[in-house]
Amino acid sequence: MQDTSPILSPVITPRPLPYTVAHRGLSAHAPENTLAAVKAAHRVGCQWVELDVQLLGDGTPVIWHDNGVRRCSDSRGKLAKLNLAKAKALDVGTWFSADFQGERMATLAEMLELLNELDMGLNLELKVNRGRDAQALVDAALPMTLGALPAERLIVSSFNSQALKAARGLEPDAQRLRLGILYEKPTRQWHEEAERLEAYSLHVDWRRLKEKRAREIKDAGYRLLCYTANDPVAFARLWPWGVDSVISDDPSLFEHHLPDSSQQRI
Ligand code: G3P
Ligand code: MG
């Protein structure tokens, strides 16, 4: 008798997160945290970027990592002393390479627009540097971000527990706002904190992550992201622990070092 049962083709379920996330954009090849760095990440095939957000002195949320502008611009001084006009007057590209001369500091609004144009995912790190106000940052940055990106293309993370608490306070729906807790090394209280915040993910310094802790995090149902790794060979021992994604300055380095590279390039 002829077999009339349907032919079963393997179902490939898309992963909720790619294996790699470009740290500060493609920061190995473009000035970190700029529109150029995100475009560069997109060009090499990255689907997600990690970016830092802070407030200027006039309350504008901008994509920037440091407390000051010295390292990544042609000027010096504190970010909190700048208004938007002054921030936009800085050249934030030449410090990296003459190819990026004239690059301007990106506002969060400009960055969200670009991410939508490119259909990319964002891990937005709420960067609360010394002396800065976590609540003010959340109030200015979060509604705009939630309004721009769908839940499945956004994780909001922070090292700062006040910022995470304020974010959850502003958006109590854990499906709508995926929160990531950043740790240099997960504390013994990680699970308590994750439950309290209804967190989605833990983001851990890969050099300080132990297999036992990684498996605990995964067994408890959380996503596990590791930052900032640029050595795919050394990182290879972590994938079998259940790590979901690596945050890297140069995700292309991981191209042939992923757990299932036949289905996803980076
Ligand atoms: O979000 C991961 C990583 O960006 C945290 O450290 O200093 O690069 O912002 P940092
Ligand atoms: Mg960061």
XYZ file of N, CA and C and ligand atoms in Angstrom:
809
model
N 0.828 -1.209 0.000
C 0.000 0.000 0.000
C 0.868 1.267 0.000
N 0.373 2.204 -0.748
C 1.175 3.442 -0.855
C 1.096 4.262 0.431
N 2.199 4.760 0.860
C 2.231 5.604 2.066
C 1.788 7.027 1.714
N 0.633 7.420 2.251
C 0.116 8.758 1.902
C 0.373 9.791 3.009
N 1.125 9.363 4.036
C 1.383 10.327 5.120
C 2.241 11.485 4.592
N 2.005 12.692 5.141
C 2.753 13.844 4.611
C 4.256 13.697 4.846
N 4.980 14.229 3.916
C 6.442 14.197 4.079
C 6.799 15.249 5.125
N 7.499 14.822 6.151
C 7.848 15.766 7.215
C 9.170 16.445 6.888
N 9.116 17.721 6.773
C 10.387 18.423 6.584
C 10.815 18.964 7.945
N 12.120 19.048 8.166
C 12.560 19.523 9.482
C 12.093 20.956 9.722
N 11.562 21.187 10.892
C 11.093 22.534 11.214
C 12.255 23.310 11.809
N 12.601 24.394 11.153
C 13.684 25.218 11.700
C 13.051 26.391 12.438
N 13.132 26.342 13.754
C 12.560 27.425 14.554
C 13.593 28.540 14.638
N 13.219 29.756 14.263
C 14.222 30.828 14.353
C 14.623 31.068 15.805
N 15.897 31.298 16.008
C 16.364 31.573 17.363
C 15.898 32.978 17.753
N 15.473 33.160 19.008
C 15.032 34.492 19.417
C 16.165 35.514 19.414
N 17.373 35.022 19.579
C 18.541 35.908 19.544
C 19.568 35.298 18.608
N 20.296 36.144 17.877
C 21.377 35.575 17.062
C 22.525 35.126 17.965
N 23.404 34.327 17.422
C 24.560 33.890 18.207
C 25.487 35.045 18.568
N 25.486 36.065 17.708
C 26.404 37.183 17.976
C 25.665 38.519 18.000
N 26.175 39.406 18.827
C 25.655 40.771 18.940
C 26.869 41.686 18.812
N 26.764 42.697 17.953
C 27.915 43.582 17.716
C 28.018 44.620 18.842
N 29.114 44.573 19.562
C 29.340 45.400 20.749
C 29.627 46.851 20.380
N 28.771 47.766 20.822
C 28.858 49.199 20.484
C 28.802 49.394 18.961
N 28.034 48.538 18.296
C 28.079 48.478 16.836
C 29.285 47.641 16.444
N 29.710 47.751 15.208
C 30.883 46.961 14.802
C 32.137 47.726 15.226
N 32.392 47.723 16.544
C 33.378 48.662 17.079
C 34.823 48.299 16.751
N 35.049 47.099 16.221
C 36.413 46.784 15.769
C 36.732 47.515 14.469
N 35.709 47.904 13.738
C 35.936 48.454 12.394
C 35.348 49.841 12.165
N 34.729 50.403 13.181
C 34.120 51.735 13.046
C 34.064 52.356 14.439
N 33.964 53.685 14.509
C 33.940 54.311 15.841
C 32.719 53.846 16.645
N 32.992 53.366 17.832
C 31.963 52.743 18.678
C 30.738 53.632 18.885
N 29.589 52.969 19.003
C 28.340 53.644 19.376
C 27.902 54.745 18.394
N 28.329 54.634 17.128
C 27.895 55.629 16.128
C 26.956 54.967 15.114
N 26.299 55.832 14.336
C 25.458 55.328 13.244
C 26.330 54.540 12.265
N 27.545 55.019 12.044
C 28.465 54.335 11.123
C 28.773 52.923 11.615
N 28.917 52.770 12.933
C 29.234 51.446 13.501
C 28.060 50.488 13.347
N 26.862 51.014 13.405
C 25.683 50.151 13.237
C 25.515 49.781 11.760
N 25.739 50.744 10.895
C 25.662 50.432 9.456
C 26.723 49.384 9.088
N 27.906 49.539 9.669
C 28.983 48.575 9.388
C 28.592 47.181 9.889
N 27.963 47.124 11.045
C 27.518 45.827 11.589
C 26.508 45.195 10.635
N 25.594 45.997 10.162
C 24.574 45.499 9.238
C 25.218 44.977 7.960
N 26.200 45.699 7.477
C 26.865 45.309 6.215
C 27.530 43.940 6.307
N 28.065 43.606 7.480
C 28.714 42.292 7.588
C 27.725 41.203 8.007
N 26.455 41.548 8.139
C 25.447 40.513 8.391
C 24.983 40.393 9.828
N 25.389 41.315 10.707
C 24.916 41.243 12.096
C 23.435 41.632 12.139
N 22.712 40.939 12.999
C 21.285 41.250 13.140
C 21.007 42.105 14.372
N 21.904 42.027 15.342
C 21.718 42.776 16.596
C 22.975 43.568 16.935
N 22.750 44.700 17.620
C 23.868 45.473 18.166
C 23.611 45.754 19.651
N 24.698 45.917 20.371
C 24.641 46.416 21.748
C 25.110 47.857 21.701
N 24.366 48.763 22.345
C 24.739 50.183 22.373
C 24.495 50.741 23.765
N 25.280 51.759 24.141
C 25.134 52.385 25.460
C 24.361 53.681 25.315
N 23.466 53.951 26.263
C 22.736 55.215 26.225
C 22.952 55.992 27.521
N 23.101 57.314 27.358
C 23.228 58.236 28.501
C 22.523 59.536 28.134
N 22.429 60.435 29.087
C 21.815 61.737 28.828
C 22.871 62.833 28.726
N 22.632 63.734 27.780
C 23.393 64.991 27.772
C 22.900 65.868 28.921
N 23.597 66.955 29.145
C 23.192 67.886 30.203
C 21.790 68.454 29.997
N 21.356 68.565 28.732
C 20.013 69.106 28.467
C 18.940 68.020 28.454
N 19.344 66.791 28.825
C 18.365 65.701 28.936
C 18.168 64.881 27.671
N 18.900 65.202 26.602
C 18.768 64.407 25.367
C 19.466 63.055 25.534
N 18.770 61.939 25.276
C 19.462 60.650 25.319
C 20.345 60.464 24.090
N 21.594 60.121 24.325
C 22.556 59.911 23.236
C 23.257 58.572 23.420
N 23.817 58.103 22.313
C 24.502 56.814 22.329
C 25.971 57.085 22.635
N 26.376 56.737 23.853
C 27.736 57.088 24.304
C 28.107 56.206 25.493
N 29.370 55.855 25.571
C 29.806 54.940 26.633
C 30.421 55.635 27.849
N 31.346 56.562 27.602
C 32.139 57.110 28.713
C 31.426 58.263 29.418
N 31.931 58.584 30.576
C 31.468 59.749 31.322
C 31.888 61.037 30.602
N 33.019 60.974 29.940
C 33.561 62.139 29.231
C 33.660 61.876 27.736
N 34.135 62.905 26.997
C 34.180 62.770 25.540
C 35.616 62.660 25.017
N 36.560 62.644 25.923
C 37.957 62.709 25.515
C 38.397 61.521 24.644
N 38.063 60.317 25.066
C 38.559 59.134 24.358
C 38.002 59.051 22.933
N 36.753 59.410 22.760
C 36.104 59.137 21.464
C 35.634 60.391 20.715
N 36.292 61.518 20.970
C 35.941 62.698 20.166
C 37.174 63.584 20.014
N 36.977 64.733 19.365
C 38.081 65.670 19.171
C 38.081 66.751 20.255
N 37.373 66.477 21.360
C 37.326 67.465 22.434
C 37.491 66.770 23.786
N 37.197 67.495 24.855
C 37.315 66.895 26.185
C 36.211 67.456 27.062
N 36.060 66.907 28.245
C 35.028 67.382 29.166
C 33.960 66.312 29.381
N 33.040 66.646 30.266
C 32.017 65.667 30.638
C 30.803 65.726 29.720
N 30.240 64.588 29.446
C 29.033 64.514 28.621
C 27.900 65.320 29.252
N 27.835 65.273 30.578
C 26.758 65.948 31.308
C 26.842 67.468 31.203
N 27.963 67.977 30.694
C 28.115 69.436 30.539
C 27.677 69.903 29.151
N 27.364 68.955 28.273
C 27.049 69.329 26.884
C 25.548 69.394 26.641
N 25.132 70.390 25.838
C 23.775 70.340 25.297
C 23.868 69.725 23.905
N 22.715 69.573 23.257
C 22.726 68.873 21.969
C 23.577 69.608 20.919
N 23.483 70.928 20.874
C 24.246 71.673 19.868
C 25.744 71.456 20.066
N 26.181 71.489 21.328
C 27.613 71.292 21.599
C 28.030 69.852 21.287
N 27.182 68.915 21.623
C 27.507 67.504 21.359
C 27.603 67.254 19.859
N 26.707 67.893 19.109
C 26.693 67.691 17.653
C 27.865 68.383 16.956
N 28.500 69.307 17.678
C 29.662 69.987 17.093
C 30.919 69.123 17.170
N 30.871 68.065 17.978
C 32.055 67.216 18.119
C 32.229 66.313 16.896
N 33.478 66.042 16.578
C 33.784 65.006 15.584
C 34.041 63.717 16.381
N 33.196 62.724 16.177
C 33.337 61.489 16.970
C 33.834 60.325 16.111
N 34.398 60.682 14.932
C 34.880 59.636 14.042
C 36.383 59.623 13.834
N 36.992 60.826 13.789
C 38.407 60.911 13.419
C 39.324 60.212 14.421
N 38.945 60.212 15.706
C 39.782 59.534 16.714
C 40.012 58.072 16.325
N 39.011 57.513 15.610
C 39.111 56.095 15.238
C 39.892 55.934 13.943
N 39.489 56.739 12.955
C 40.204 56.727 11.670
C 39.735 57.909 10.831
N 40.629 58.395 9.972
C 40.295 59.535 9.099
C 39.108 59.186 8.198
N 38.899 57.900 7.960
C 37.758 57.478 7.118
C 36.423 57.903 7.713
N 36.420 58.142 9.013
C 35.155 58.475 9.684
C 35.093 59.938 10.114
N 35.944 60.744 9.503
C 35.969 62.170 9.836
C 34.576 62.781 9.650
N 34.168 63.577 10.627
C 32.874 64.260 10.516
C 31.702 63.469 11.071
N 31.948 62.241 11.531
C 30.873 61.462 12.164
C 30.388 62.227 13.391
N 29.072 62.247 13.586
C 28.488 63.003 14.710
C 27.929 62.065 15.765
N 27.888 62.538 16.986
C 27.303 61.755 18.074
C 25.835 61.473 17.726
N 25.412 60.237 17.922
C 24.026 59.875 17.579
C 23.115 60.077 18.773
N 21.975 60.698 18.516
C 20.954 60.697 19.567
C 20.296 59.322 19.560
N 19.642 59.008 20.658
C 18.908 57.737 20.705
C 17.834 57.726 19.624
N 17.161 58.848 19.432
C 16.087 58.914 18.432
C 16.624 58.605 17.031
N 17.767 59.175 16.686
C 18.357 58.907 15.360
C 18.740 57.431 15.242
N 19.273 56.901 16.312
C 19.713 55.501 16.280
C 18.526 54.543 16.129
N 17.450 54.841 16.820
C 16.270 53.961 16.729
C 15.710 53.978 15.304
N 15.753 55.149 14.705
C 15.264 55.259 13.331
C 16.117 54.380 12.395
N 17.423 54.472 12.579
C 18.319 53.659 11.743
C 18.080 52.163 11.967
N 17.936 51.769 13.214
C 17.733 50.343 13.517
C 16.449 49.834 12.868
N 15.438 50.675 12.838
C 14.195 50.280 12.175
C 14.376 50.174 10.670
N 15.104 51.140 10.126
C 15.377 51.094 8.673
C 16.095 49.801 8.305
N 17.024 49.387 9.173
C 17.833 48.207 8.877
C 17.219 46.923 9.431
N 16.103 47.061 10.124
C 15.410 45.921 10.715
C 16.322 45.131 11.673
N 17.031 45.874 12.504
C 17.982 45.224 13.418
C 17.464 45.204 14.851
N 18.004 44.283 15.643
C 17.676 44.187 17.053
C 18.660 45.003 17.878
N 18.198 45.409 19.059
C 19.015 46.269 19.922
C 19.072 45.743 21.344
N 20.288 45.607 21.844
C 20.505 45.471 23.283
C 20.967 46.846 23.757
N 20.031 47.559 24.371
C 20.335 48.915 24.824
C 20.817 48.851 26.266
N 22.053 49.262 26.480
C 22.579 49.284 27.851
C 22.355 50.657 28.461
N 21.610 50.693 29.548
C 21.411 51.932 30.309
C 22.697 52.158 31.087
N 23.490 53.113 30.623
C 24.827 53.324 31.199
C 24.733 54.424 32.246
N 24.803 54.043 33.498
C 24.711 55.028 34.591
C 26.116 55.244 35.137
N 26.783 56.235 34.576
C 28.138 56.524 35.046
C 28.084 57.286 36.367
N 29.250 57.395 36.982
C 29.357 58.044 38.293
C 28.678 59.421 38.320
N 27.844 59.615 39.318
C 27.202 60.919 39.501
C 25.958 61.130 38.642
N 25.579 60.147 37.825
C 24.426 60.327 36.936
C 23.169 59.702 37.537
N 22.024 60.183 37.054
C 20.731 59.832 37.639
C 20.065 58.702 36.847
N 19.936 57.555 37.480
C 19.380 56.374 36.797
C 17.925 56.595 36.387
N 17.149 57.168 37.292
C 15.722 57.364 37.011
C 15.520 58.317 35.822
N 16.298 59.405 35.808
C 16.168 60.376 34.711
C 16.505 59.722 33.371
N 17.499 58.872 33.379
C 17.882 58.174 32.151
C 16.749 57.270 31.660
N 16.192 56.508 32.573
C 15.096 55.602 32.208
C 13.894 56.397 31.700
N 13.541 57.457 32.412
C 12.373 58.262 32.013
C 12.550 58.855 30.616
N 13.763 59.248 30.283
C 13.986 59.880 28.970
C 14.164 58.846 27.862
N 14.829 57.732 28.176
C 15.216 56.801 27.103
C 14.205 55.678 26.859
N 13.579 55.212 27.908
C 12.784 53.985 27.744
C 11.487 54.156 26.941
N 10.655 55.165 27.229
C 9.409 55.275 26.453
C 9.677 55.415 24.954
N 10.692 56.197 24.619
C 11.059 56.401 23.216
C 11.473 55.072 22.569
N 12.239 54.293 23.310
C 12.743 53.027 22.771
C 11.618 52.008 22.624
N 10.785 51.919 23.655
C 9.653 50.986 23.595
C 8.684 51.372 22.485
N 8.576 52.669 22.229
C 7.680 53.136 21.170
C 8.231 52.836 19.784
N 9.547 52.667 19.690
C 10.169 52.514 18.368
C 10.364 51.059 17.953
N 10.693 50.207 18.911
C 11.062 48.835 18.541
C 10.081 47.809 19.114
N 9.782 46.775 18.344
C 8.935 45.706 18.882
C 9.692 44.919 19.955
N 8.948 44.313 20.862
C 9.561 43.626 22.008
C 10.619 42.617 21.589
N 10.386 41.912 20.497
C 11.318 40.831 20.120
C 12.611 41.359 19.503
N 12.666 42.670 19.265
C 13.921 43.243 18.749
C 14.613 44.131 19.779
N 14.288 43.919 21.064
C 14.844 44.801 22.093
C 15.125 44.056 23.395
N 16.319 44.294 23.924
C 16.625 43.945 25.313
C 17.216 45.201 25.942
N 16.724 45.568 27.099
C 17.283 46.709 27.819
C 18.060 46.155 29.007
N 19.339 46.496 29.081
C 20.173 45.928 30.137
C 20.882 47.029 30.914
N 21.380 46.648 32.101
C 22.175 47.589 32.886
C 22.936 46.853 33.981
N 24.076 47.441 34.348
C 24.774 46.998 35.566
C 24.095 47.615 36.785
N 23.331 48.677 36.543
C 22.824 49.503 37.629
C 21.446 49.008 38.082
N 21.353 48.557 39.329
C 20.094 47.938 39.770
C 18.968 48.965 39.871
N 19.312 50.208 40.170
C 18.268 51.253 40.207
C 17.665 51.487 38.835
N 18.515 51.477 37.834
C 18.029 51.675 36.459
C 17.125 50.526 36.048
N 17.508 49.319 36.405
C 16.689 48.154 36.045
C 15.343 48.208 36.765
N 15.387 48.590 38.030
C 14.159 48.687 38.818
C 13.237 49.776 38.244
N 13.832 50.895 37.886
C 13.046 51.987 37.313
C 12.441 51.569 35.970
N 13.205 50.819 35.198
C 12.697 50.366 33.894
C 11.507 49.421 34.082
N 11.654 48.494 35.012
C 10.543 47.569 35.257
C 9.341 48.319 35.827
N 9.601 49.341 36.626
C 8.519 50.158 37.179
C 7.740 50.864 36.063
N 8.468 51.323 35.075
C 7.837 52.042 33.970
C 7.091 51.108 33.021
N 7.613 49.913 32.829
C 6.942 48.923 31.965
C 6.880 47.583 32.705
N 5.807 47.350 33.455
C 5.725 46.121 34.253
C 5.515 44.850 33.432
N 5.135 44.987 32.171
C 4.868 43.793 31.347
C 6.198 43.189 30.849
N 6.523 42.014 31.406
C 7.814 41.393 31.091
C 7.888 40.892 29.648
N 6.727 40.711 29.009
C 6.737 40.311 27.590
C 7.081 41.531 26.731
N 6.609 42.681 27.175
C 6.807 43.905 26.398
C 8.220 44.448 26.579
N 8.732 44.324 27.800
C 10.090 44.818 28.068
C 10.964 43.686 28.587
N 11.870 43.258 27.733
C 12.828 42.222 28.116
C 14.008 42.906 28.798
N 14.172 42.592 30.065
C 15.258 43.201 30.829
C 16.436 42.245 30.955
N 17.622 42.775 30.789
C 18.840 41.978 30.952
C 19.660 42.521 32.115
N 20.074 41.632 32.995
C 20.907 42.067 34.123
C 22.371 41.852 33.755
N 23.130 42.925 33.834
C 24.563 42.838 33.541
C 25.346 42.543 34.814
N 26.222 41.573 34.709
C 27.103 41.239 35.831
C 28.527 41.127 35.329
N 29.465 41.609 36.150
C 30.839 41.236 35.852
C 30.968 39.754 36.184
N 30.401 39.405 37.327
C 30.328 37.995 37.720
C 28.995 37.851 38.434
N 28.138 36.883 38.028
C 26.840 36.783 38.695
C 27.021 36.548 40.195
N 26.291 37.306 40.994
C 26.362 37.150 42.443
C 25.579 35.910 42.847
N 25.720 35.512 44.101
C 24.925 34.379 44.601
C 23.436 34.685 44.529
N 23.121 35.977 44.595
C 21.701 36.383 44.601
C 21.141 36.571 43.200
N 21.813 36.081 42.172
C 21.383 36.392 40.807
C 19.934 35.975 40.562
N 19.554 34.809 41.107
C 18.225 34.278 40.785
C 17.130 35.129 41.432
N 17.389 35.512 42.664
C 16.460 36.383 43.394
C 16.256 37.696 42.617
N 17.371 38.263 42.183
C 17.314 39.527 41.448
C 16.567 39.358 40.113
N 16.864 38.260 39.443
C 16.222 38.010 38.147
C 14.712 37.823 38.318
N 14.323 37.130 39.384
C 12.880 36.924 39.624
C 12.206 38.248 39.976
N 12.874 39.015 40.828
C 12.304 40.292 41.266
C 12.070 41.231 40.070
N 13.001 41.219 39.139
C 12.907 42.117 37.975
C 12.138 41.497 36.814
N 11.739 40.248 36.999
C 11.166 39.487 35.869
C 12.064 39.651 34.645
N 13.319 39.335 34.853
C 14.333 39.528 33.807
C 14.168 38.498 32.697
N 14.688 38.853 31.558
C 14.688 37.969 30.392
C 16.039 37.282 30.248
N 17.086 38.037 30.584
C 18.434 37.553 30.295
C 19.446 38.010 31.338
N 20.540 37.260 31.395
C 21.692 37.680 32.188
C 22.856 37.869 31.221
N 23.602 38.938 31.441
C 24.719 39.276 30.555
C 25.968 39.293 31.422
N 26.897 38.423 31.095
C 27.993 38.135 32.013
C 29.341 38.262 31.301
N 30.327 38.745 32.007
C 31.694 38.777 31.473
C 32.145 37.328 31.234
N 32.409 37.004 29.983
C 32.668 35.598 29.624
C 33.889 35.020 30.335
N 34.842 35.893 30.682
C 36.069 35.384 31.330
C 35.815 34.970 32.764
N 34.691 35.434 33.325
C 34.424 35.145 34.730
C 33.261 34.171 34.923
N 32.751 33.686 33.802
C 31.617 32.767 33.893
C 32.109 31.334 34.109
N 31.473 30.655 35.078
C 31.808 29.241 35.343
C 30.669 28.369 34.808
N 31.036 27.157 34.424
C 30.043 26.249 33.841
C 28.835 26.039 34.763
N 29.113 25.884 36.058
C 28.020 25.608 37.001
C 26.989 26.734 36.968
N 27.475 27.967 37.028
C 26.582 29.129 37.043
C 25.831 29.241 35.704
N 26.549 28.987 34.620
C 25.907 29.074 33.295
C 24.745 28.086 33.219
N 24.988 26.876 33.682
C 23.931 25.854 33.602
C 22.758 26.196 34.527
N 23.061 26.759 35.698
C 21.981 27.196 36.612
C 21.082 28.229 35.924
N 21.736 29.192 35.272
C 20.997 30.281 34.609
C 20.112 29.711 33.503
N 20.673 28.801 32.721
C 19.907 28.214 31.623
C 18.806 27.299 32.154
N 19.112 26.527 33.178
C 18.082 25.626 33.746
C 16.913 26.418 34.318
N 17.205 27.639 34.781
C 16.130 28.475 35.349
C 15.344 29.184 34.247
N 15.762 28.997 32.987
C 14.962 29.508 31.862
C 15.341 30.889 31.350
N 16.485 31.381 31.766
C 16.903 32.716 31.300
C 17.806 32.602 30.075
N 17.835 33.670 29.299
C 18.806 33.746 28.214
C 20.145 34.137 28.830
N 21.199 33.661 28.206
C 22.536 33.949 28.736
C 23.394 34.550 27.622
N 23.793 35.800 27.840
C 24.659 36.491 26.877
C 26.006 36.739 27.539
N 27.062 36.652 26.754
C 28.407 36.862 27.300
C 29.091 38.020 26.588
N 29.695 38.914 27.359
C 30.428 40.036 26.766
C 31.879 39.956 27.237
N 32.786 40.688 26.715
C 32.895 41.080 25.338
C 33.988 40.193 24.800
N 33.658 39.268 23.956
C 34.609 38.241 23.521
C 35.009 38.470 22.076
N 36.322 38.414 21.854
C 36.842 38.591 20.497
C 37.766 37.436 20.122
N 37.744 36.383 20.943
C 38.576 35.219 20.684
C 37.663 33.992 20.583
N 37.229 33.681 19.347
C 36.236 32.612 19.176
C 36.748 31.234 19.591
N 38.069 31.047 19.507
C 38.619 29.736 19.862
C 38.556 29.544 21.376
N 38.984 30.560 22.115
C 38.907 30.481 23.582
C 37.456 30.422 24.049
N 36.577 31.049 23.278
C 35.172 31.107 23.684
C 34.449 29.773 23.444
N 35.015 28.946 22.571
C 34.311 27.730 22.119
C 33.860 26.833 23.261
N 34.604 26.811 24.367
C 34.237 25.923 25.475
C 32.959 26.375 26.169
N 32.536 27.625 25.939
C 31.342 28.138 26.626
C 30.029 27.772 25.925
N 30.067 27.555 24.610
C 28.808 27.277 23.892
C 28.084 26.052 24.465
N 28.806 24.954 24.756
C 28.090 23.770 25.271
C 27.422 24.002 26.641
N 27.766 25.079 27.304
C 27.113 25.376 28.586
C 25.722 25.962 28.370
N 25.383 26.255 27.120
C 24.050 26.788 26.831
C 24.012 28.276 26.572
N 25.185 28.881 26.435
C 25.244 30.329 26.147
C 24.435 30.628 24.875
N 23.609 31.661 24.934
C 22.766 31.999 23.784
C 23.494 32.873 22.781
N 24.200 33.901 23.286
C 24.823 34.868 22.371
C 26.131 35.400 22.943
N 27.006 35.746 22.028
C 28.242 36.404 22.428
C 28.189 37.844 21.914
N 28.563 38.759 22.786
C 28.638 40.175 22.407
C 30.102 40.446 22.060
N 30.326 40.826 20.801
C 31.711 40.929 20.315
C 31.918 42.215 19.525
N 33.145 42.738 19.608
C 33.502 43.916 18.807
C 33.552 43.565 17.325
N 33.713 42.261 17.050
C 33.876 41.828 15.668
C 33.230 40.457 15.455
N 31.897 40.416 15.363
C 31.202 39.133 15.254
C 31.669 38.246 14.099
N 32.208 38.839 13.032
C 32.645 38.014 11.894
C 33.712 36.999 12.300
N 34.466 37.316 13.353
C 35.488 36.383 13.833
C 34.876 35.043 14.237
N 33.595 35.075 14.601
C 32.932 33.864 15.110
C 32.302 33.016 14.010
N 32.407 33.518 12.782
C 31.684 32.904 11.674
C 31.836 31.385 11.605
N 33.041 30.882 11.792
C 33.243 29.431 11.676
C 33.396 28.774 13.041
N 32.925 29.451 14.071
C 33.102 28.930 15.431
C 31.802 28.951 16.210
N 30.696 28.796 15.499
C 29.397 28.814 16.178
C 28.916 27.384 16.385
N 28.023 27.177 17.363
C 27.574 25.817 17.630
C 26.898 25.169 16.423
N 26.161 25.982 15.631
C 25.459 25.406 14.496
C 25.641 26.315 13.300
N 26.858 26.417 12.853
C 27.183 27.422 11.840
C 26.559 27.115 10.484
N 26.017 25.885 10.322
C 25.425 25.584 9.024
C 24.128 26.369 8.813
N 23.481 26.753 9.904
C 22.200 27.447 9.751
C 22.302 28.946 9.953
N 23.312 29.384 10.598
C 23.430 30.823 10.837
C 24.894 31.218 10.717
N 25.106 32.296 10.002
C 26.493 32.703 9.735
C 27.104 33.381 10.963
N 26.467 34.435 11.440
C 26.923 35.049 12.693
C 25.719 35.471 13.528
O 26.581 45.154 27.491
C 27.804 44.519 27.550
C 28.969 45.468 27.672
O 28.770 46.544 26.808
C 29.160 45.979 29.068
O 30.326 46.691 29.248
O 31.654 48.745 29.414
O 31.358 47.669 27.199
O 29.467 48.869 28.281
P 30.710 48.055 28.490
Mg 27.824 48.479 26.908
